[in-house]
Short mmCIF file of C-alpha atoms in Angstrom, two decimals:
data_model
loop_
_atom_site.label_atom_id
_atom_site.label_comp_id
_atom_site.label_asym_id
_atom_site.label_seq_id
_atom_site.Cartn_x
_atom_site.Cartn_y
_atom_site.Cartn_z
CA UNK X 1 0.00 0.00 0.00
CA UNK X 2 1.28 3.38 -0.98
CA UNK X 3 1.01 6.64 1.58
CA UNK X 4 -2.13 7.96 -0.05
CA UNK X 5 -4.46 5.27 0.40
CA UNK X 6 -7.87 7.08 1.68
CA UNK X 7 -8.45 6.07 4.85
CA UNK X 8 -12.16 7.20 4.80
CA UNK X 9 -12.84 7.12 8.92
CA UNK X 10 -9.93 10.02 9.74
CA UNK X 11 -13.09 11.91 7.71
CA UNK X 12 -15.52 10.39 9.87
CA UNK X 13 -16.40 12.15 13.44
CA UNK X 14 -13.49 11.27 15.80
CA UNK X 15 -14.19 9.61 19.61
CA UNK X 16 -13.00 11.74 22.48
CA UNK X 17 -11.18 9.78 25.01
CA UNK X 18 -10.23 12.33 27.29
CA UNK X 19 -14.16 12.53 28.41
CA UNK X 20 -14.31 9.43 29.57
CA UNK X 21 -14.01 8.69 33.26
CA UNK X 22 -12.31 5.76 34.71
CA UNK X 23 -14.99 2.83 35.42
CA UNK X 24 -15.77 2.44 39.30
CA UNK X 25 -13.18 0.31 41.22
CA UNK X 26 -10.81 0.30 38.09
CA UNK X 27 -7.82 -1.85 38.66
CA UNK X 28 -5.33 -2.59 35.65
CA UNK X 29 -4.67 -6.04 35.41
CA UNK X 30 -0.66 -7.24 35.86
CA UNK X 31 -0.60 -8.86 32.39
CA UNK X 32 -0.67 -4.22 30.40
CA UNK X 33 2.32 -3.91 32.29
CA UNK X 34 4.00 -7.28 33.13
CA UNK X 35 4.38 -9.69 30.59
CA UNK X 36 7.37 -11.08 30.73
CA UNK X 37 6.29 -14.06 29.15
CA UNK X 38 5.49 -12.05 26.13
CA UNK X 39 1.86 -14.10 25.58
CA UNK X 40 -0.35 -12.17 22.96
CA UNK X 41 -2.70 -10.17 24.45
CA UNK X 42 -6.79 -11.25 23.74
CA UNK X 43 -9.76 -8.80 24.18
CA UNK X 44 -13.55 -10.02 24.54
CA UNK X 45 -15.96 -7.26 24.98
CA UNK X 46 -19.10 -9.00 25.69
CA UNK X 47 -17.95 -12.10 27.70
CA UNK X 48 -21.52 -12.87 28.99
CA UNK X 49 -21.41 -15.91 31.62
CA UNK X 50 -18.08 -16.32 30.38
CA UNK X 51 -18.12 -19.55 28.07
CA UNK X 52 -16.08 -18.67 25.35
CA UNK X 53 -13.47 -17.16 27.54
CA UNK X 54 -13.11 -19.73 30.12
CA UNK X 55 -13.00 -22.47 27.45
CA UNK X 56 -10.15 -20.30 25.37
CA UNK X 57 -8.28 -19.66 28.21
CA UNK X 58 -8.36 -23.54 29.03
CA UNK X 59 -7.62 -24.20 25.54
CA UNK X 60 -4.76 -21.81 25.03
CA UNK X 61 -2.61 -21.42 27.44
CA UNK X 62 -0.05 -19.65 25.47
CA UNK X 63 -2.31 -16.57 25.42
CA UNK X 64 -3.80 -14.32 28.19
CA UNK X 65 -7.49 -12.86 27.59
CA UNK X 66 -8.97 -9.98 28.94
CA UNK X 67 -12.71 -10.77 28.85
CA UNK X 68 -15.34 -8.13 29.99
CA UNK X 69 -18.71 -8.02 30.96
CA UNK X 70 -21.26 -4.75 31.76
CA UNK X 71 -24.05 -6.69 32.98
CA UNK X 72 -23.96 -7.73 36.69
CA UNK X 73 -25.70 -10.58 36.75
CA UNK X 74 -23.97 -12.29 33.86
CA UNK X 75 -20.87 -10.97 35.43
CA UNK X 76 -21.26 -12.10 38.41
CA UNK X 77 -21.70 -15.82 37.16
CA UNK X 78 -18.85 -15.69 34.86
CA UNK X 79 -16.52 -14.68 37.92
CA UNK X 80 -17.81 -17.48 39.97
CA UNK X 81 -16.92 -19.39 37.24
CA UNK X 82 -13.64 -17.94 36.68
CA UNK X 83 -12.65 -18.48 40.36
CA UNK X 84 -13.04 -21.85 40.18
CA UNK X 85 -11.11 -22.63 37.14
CA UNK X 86 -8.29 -20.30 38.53
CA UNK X 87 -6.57 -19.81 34.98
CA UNK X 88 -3.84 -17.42 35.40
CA UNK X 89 -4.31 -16.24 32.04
CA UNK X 90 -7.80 -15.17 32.26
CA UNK X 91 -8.93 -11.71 33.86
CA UNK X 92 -12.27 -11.23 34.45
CA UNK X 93 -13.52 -7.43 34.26
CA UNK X 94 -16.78 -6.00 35.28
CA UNK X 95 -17.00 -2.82 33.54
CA UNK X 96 -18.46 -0.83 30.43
CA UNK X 97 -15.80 -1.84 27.91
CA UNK X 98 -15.65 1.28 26.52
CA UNK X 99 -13.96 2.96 29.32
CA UNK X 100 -12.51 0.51 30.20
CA UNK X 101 -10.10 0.31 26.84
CA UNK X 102 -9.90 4.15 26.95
CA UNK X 103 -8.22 3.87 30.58
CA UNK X 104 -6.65 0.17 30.69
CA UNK X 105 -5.11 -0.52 26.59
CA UNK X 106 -2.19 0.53 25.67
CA UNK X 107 -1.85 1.25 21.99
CA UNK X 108 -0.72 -1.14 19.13
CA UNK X 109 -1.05 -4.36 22.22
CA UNK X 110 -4.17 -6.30 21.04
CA UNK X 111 -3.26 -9.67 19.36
CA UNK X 112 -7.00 -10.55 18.51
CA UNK X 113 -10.36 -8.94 19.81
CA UNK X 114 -13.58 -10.80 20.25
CA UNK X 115 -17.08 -9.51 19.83
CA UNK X 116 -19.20 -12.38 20.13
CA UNK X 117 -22.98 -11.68 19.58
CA UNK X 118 -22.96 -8.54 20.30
CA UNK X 119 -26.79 -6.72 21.28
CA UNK X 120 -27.73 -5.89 17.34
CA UNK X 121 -29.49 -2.56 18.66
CA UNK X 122 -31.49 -2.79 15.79
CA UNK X 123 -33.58 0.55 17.26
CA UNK X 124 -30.86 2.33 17.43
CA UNK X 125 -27.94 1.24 15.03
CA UNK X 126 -25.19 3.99 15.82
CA UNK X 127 -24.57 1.45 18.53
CA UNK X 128 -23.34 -1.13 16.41
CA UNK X 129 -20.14 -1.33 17.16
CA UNK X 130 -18.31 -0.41 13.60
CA UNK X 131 -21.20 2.51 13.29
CA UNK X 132 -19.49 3.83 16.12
CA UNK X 133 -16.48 6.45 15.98
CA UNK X 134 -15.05 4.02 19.15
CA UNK X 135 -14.21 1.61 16.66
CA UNK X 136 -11.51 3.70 15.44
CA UNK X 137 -9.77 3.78 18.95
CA UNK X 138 -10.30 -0.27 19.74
CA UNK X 139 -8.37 -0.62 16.03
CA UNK X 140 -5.68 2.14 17.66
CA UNK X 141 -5.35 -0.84 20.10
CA UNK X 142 -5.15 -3.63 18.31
CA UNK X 143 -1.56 -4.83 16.60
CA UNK X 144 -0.45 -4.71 12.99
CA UNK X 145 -1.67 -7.91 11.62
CA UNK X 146 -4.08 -8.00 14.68
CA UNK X 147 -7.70 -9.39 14.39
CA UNK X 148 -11.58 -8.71 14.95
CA UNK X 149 -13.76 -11.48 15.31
CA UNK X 150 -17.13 -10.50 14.93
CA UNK X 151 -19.98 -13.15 14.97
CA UNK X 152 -23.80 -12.46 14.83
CA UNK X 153 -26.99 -14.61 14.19
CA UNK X 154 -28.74 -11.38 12.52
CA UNK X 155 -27.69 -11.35 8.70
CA UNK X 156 -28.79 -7.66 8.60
CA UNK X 157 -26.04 -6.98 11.13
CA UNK X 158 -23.44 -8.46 9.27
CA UNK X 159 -24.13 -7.18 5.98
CA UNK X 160 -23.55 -3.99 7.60
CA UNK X 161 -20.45 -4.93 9.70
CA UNK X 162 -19.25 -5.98 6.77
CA UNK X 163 -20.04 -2.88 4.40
CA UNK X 164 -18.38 -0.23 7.15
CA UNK X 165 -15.11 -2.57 7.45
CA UNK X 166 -14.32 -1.81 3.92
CA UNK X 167 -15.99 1.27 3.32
CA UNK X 168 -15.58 3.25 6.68
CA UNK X 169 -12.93 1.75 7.95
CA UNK X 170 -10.38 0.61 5.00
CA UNK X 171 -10.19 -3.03 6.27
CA UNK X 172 -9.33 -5.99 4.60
CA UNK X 173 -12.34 -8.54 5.93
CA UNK X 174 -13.52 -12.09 5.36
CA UNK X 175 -16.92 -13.29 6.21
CA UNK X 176 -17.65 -17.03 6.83
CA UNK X 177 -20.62 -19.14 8.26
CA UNK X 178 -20.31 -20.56 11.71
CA UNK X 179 -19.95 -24.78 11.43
CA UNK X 180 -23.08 -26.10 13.16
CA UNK X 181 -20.91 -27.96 15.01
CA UNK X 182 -19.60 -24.61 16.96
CA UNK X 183 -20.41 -23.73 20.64
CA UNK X 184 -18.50 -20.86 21.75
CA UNK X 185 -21.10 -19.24 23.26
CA UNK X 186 -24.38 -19.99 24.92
CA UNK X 187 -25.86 -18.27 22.35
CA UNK X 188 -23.93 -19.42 20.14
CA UNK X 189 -25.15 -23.09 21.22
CA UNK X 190 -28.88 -22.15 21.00
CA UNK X 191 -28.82 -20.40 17.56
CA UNK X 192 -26.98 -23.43 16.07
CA UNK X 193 -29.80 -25.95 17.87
CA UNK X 194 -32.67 -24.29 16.06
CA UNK X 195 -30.99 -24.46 12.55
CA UNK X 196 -30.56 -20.71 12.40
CA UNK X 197 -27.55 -19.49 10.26
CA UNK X 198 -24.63 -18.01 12.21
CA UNK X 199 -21.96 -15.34 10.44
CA UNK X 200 -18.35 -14.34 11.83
CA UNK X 201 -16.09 -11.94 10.37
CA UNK X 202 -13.09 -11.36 10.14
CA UNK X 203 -11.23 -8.09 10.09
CA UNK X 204 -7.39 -7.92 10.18
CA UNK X 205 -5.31 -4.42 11.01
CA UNK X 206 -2.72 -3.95 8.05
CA UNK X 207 0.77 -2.65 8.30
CA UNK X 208 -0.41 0.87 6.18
CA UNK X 209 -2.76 1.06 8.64
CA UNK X 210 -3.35 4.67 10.78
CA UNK X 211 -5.42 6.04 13.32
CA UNK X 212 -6.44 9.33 15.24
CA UNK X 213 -5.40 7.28 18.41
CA UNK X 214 -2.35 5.70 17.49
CA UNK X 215 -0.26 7.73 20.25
CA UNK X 216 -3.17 8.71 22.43
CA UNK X 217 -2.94 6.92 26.02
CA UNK X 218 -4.10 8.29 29.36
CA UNK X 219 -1.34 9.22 31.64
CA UNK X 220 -1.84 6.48 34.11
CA UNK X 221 -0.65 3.94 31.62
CA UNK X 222 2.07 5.70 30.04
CA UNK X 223 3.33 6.13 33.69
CA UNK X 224 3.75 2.98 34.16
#
């Protein structure tokens, strides 16, 4: 790729970090500023009661995963959870994961970034996460040659995931369907039982690639 490649979302309206408070009780977990053992660093936003991350962590040990969850309830059983399998390359965050990034990431540190089934907010679609102008600063976070791994039951959804990763967002993208066979998730599990047709993309951060955020970090990590 050459130097004037037109990256179309530096036109879009940029996020503002700097407005966004620290979650309550926020604690940065040892692996941002400690790993010695150099594992790639995993990001789920949307861990639910924790499934997929407690199976990945079990299954691959070579690589420590961040996995967040807003809702108390769900949170609450995935840490129960969590405590019991006592992986010591799982943390287990209760927090909105927007902030959360903004205060804990450090740029250019993501291997690979899960959004599994994410709420398709079909009322009000500026949620969706690559409609939103936060999706510029989770890419600021992820590594060159990086990954997003998207997966949704709602074809509408992905059709549009799909359109902004190479229109808004310059992104080289593959879209597959999920093998019936596939139970990352509960719902994951439960889509795949009644027959429905599941769809996971694939986004991957190129070397060319630039953000707004690519040198942006709140003090308390760059402290550190």
């Amino acid at each position: 790729m050459t130097d004037n490649i037109d990256l179309t979302h530096q036109q879009e309206r940029a996020f503002q970090p700097q407005k966004l408070s620290a979650p309550r009780d926020f604690i940065i977990p040892n692996i941002i500023n400690d790993n010695k053992d150099e594992k790639p660093l995993m990001l789920e936003i949307g861990a639910g009661k924790g499934k997929h991350a407690l199976s990945f962590s079990a299954q691959n040990t070579d690589k420590h995963l961040i996995a967040i969850e807003r809702t108390r309830n769900k949170f609450e059983a995935f840490s129960k959870l969590a405590t019991l399998q006592n992986l010591s390359n799982l943390d287990a965050i209760h927090a909105d994961a927007i902030a959360w990034t903004v205060h804990a990431i450090k740029p250019n540190s993501l291997a690979k970034i899960f959004i599994l089934y994410p709420n398709p907010e079909q009322h009000n679609p500026n949620q969706q996460w690559l409609n939103m102008p936060f999706f510029e600063f989770l890419l600021s976070r992820l590594q060159v040659g990086g990954e997003v791994i998207l997966v949704t039951n709602i074809e509408s959804y992905m059709d549009n995931a799909e359109h902004q990763a190479t229109k808004v967002w310059c992104l080289p993208s593959t879209r597959s369907r999920v093998p019936a066979t596939s139970q990352r998730t509960h719902f994951e599990v439960k889509y795949l039982a009644r027959q429905e047709v599941c769809w996971e993309l694939s986004i991957r951060k190129p070397k060319w690639y630039k953000t707004r955020f690519d040198d942006w970090q709140v003090s308390a990590i760059s402290e550190k």
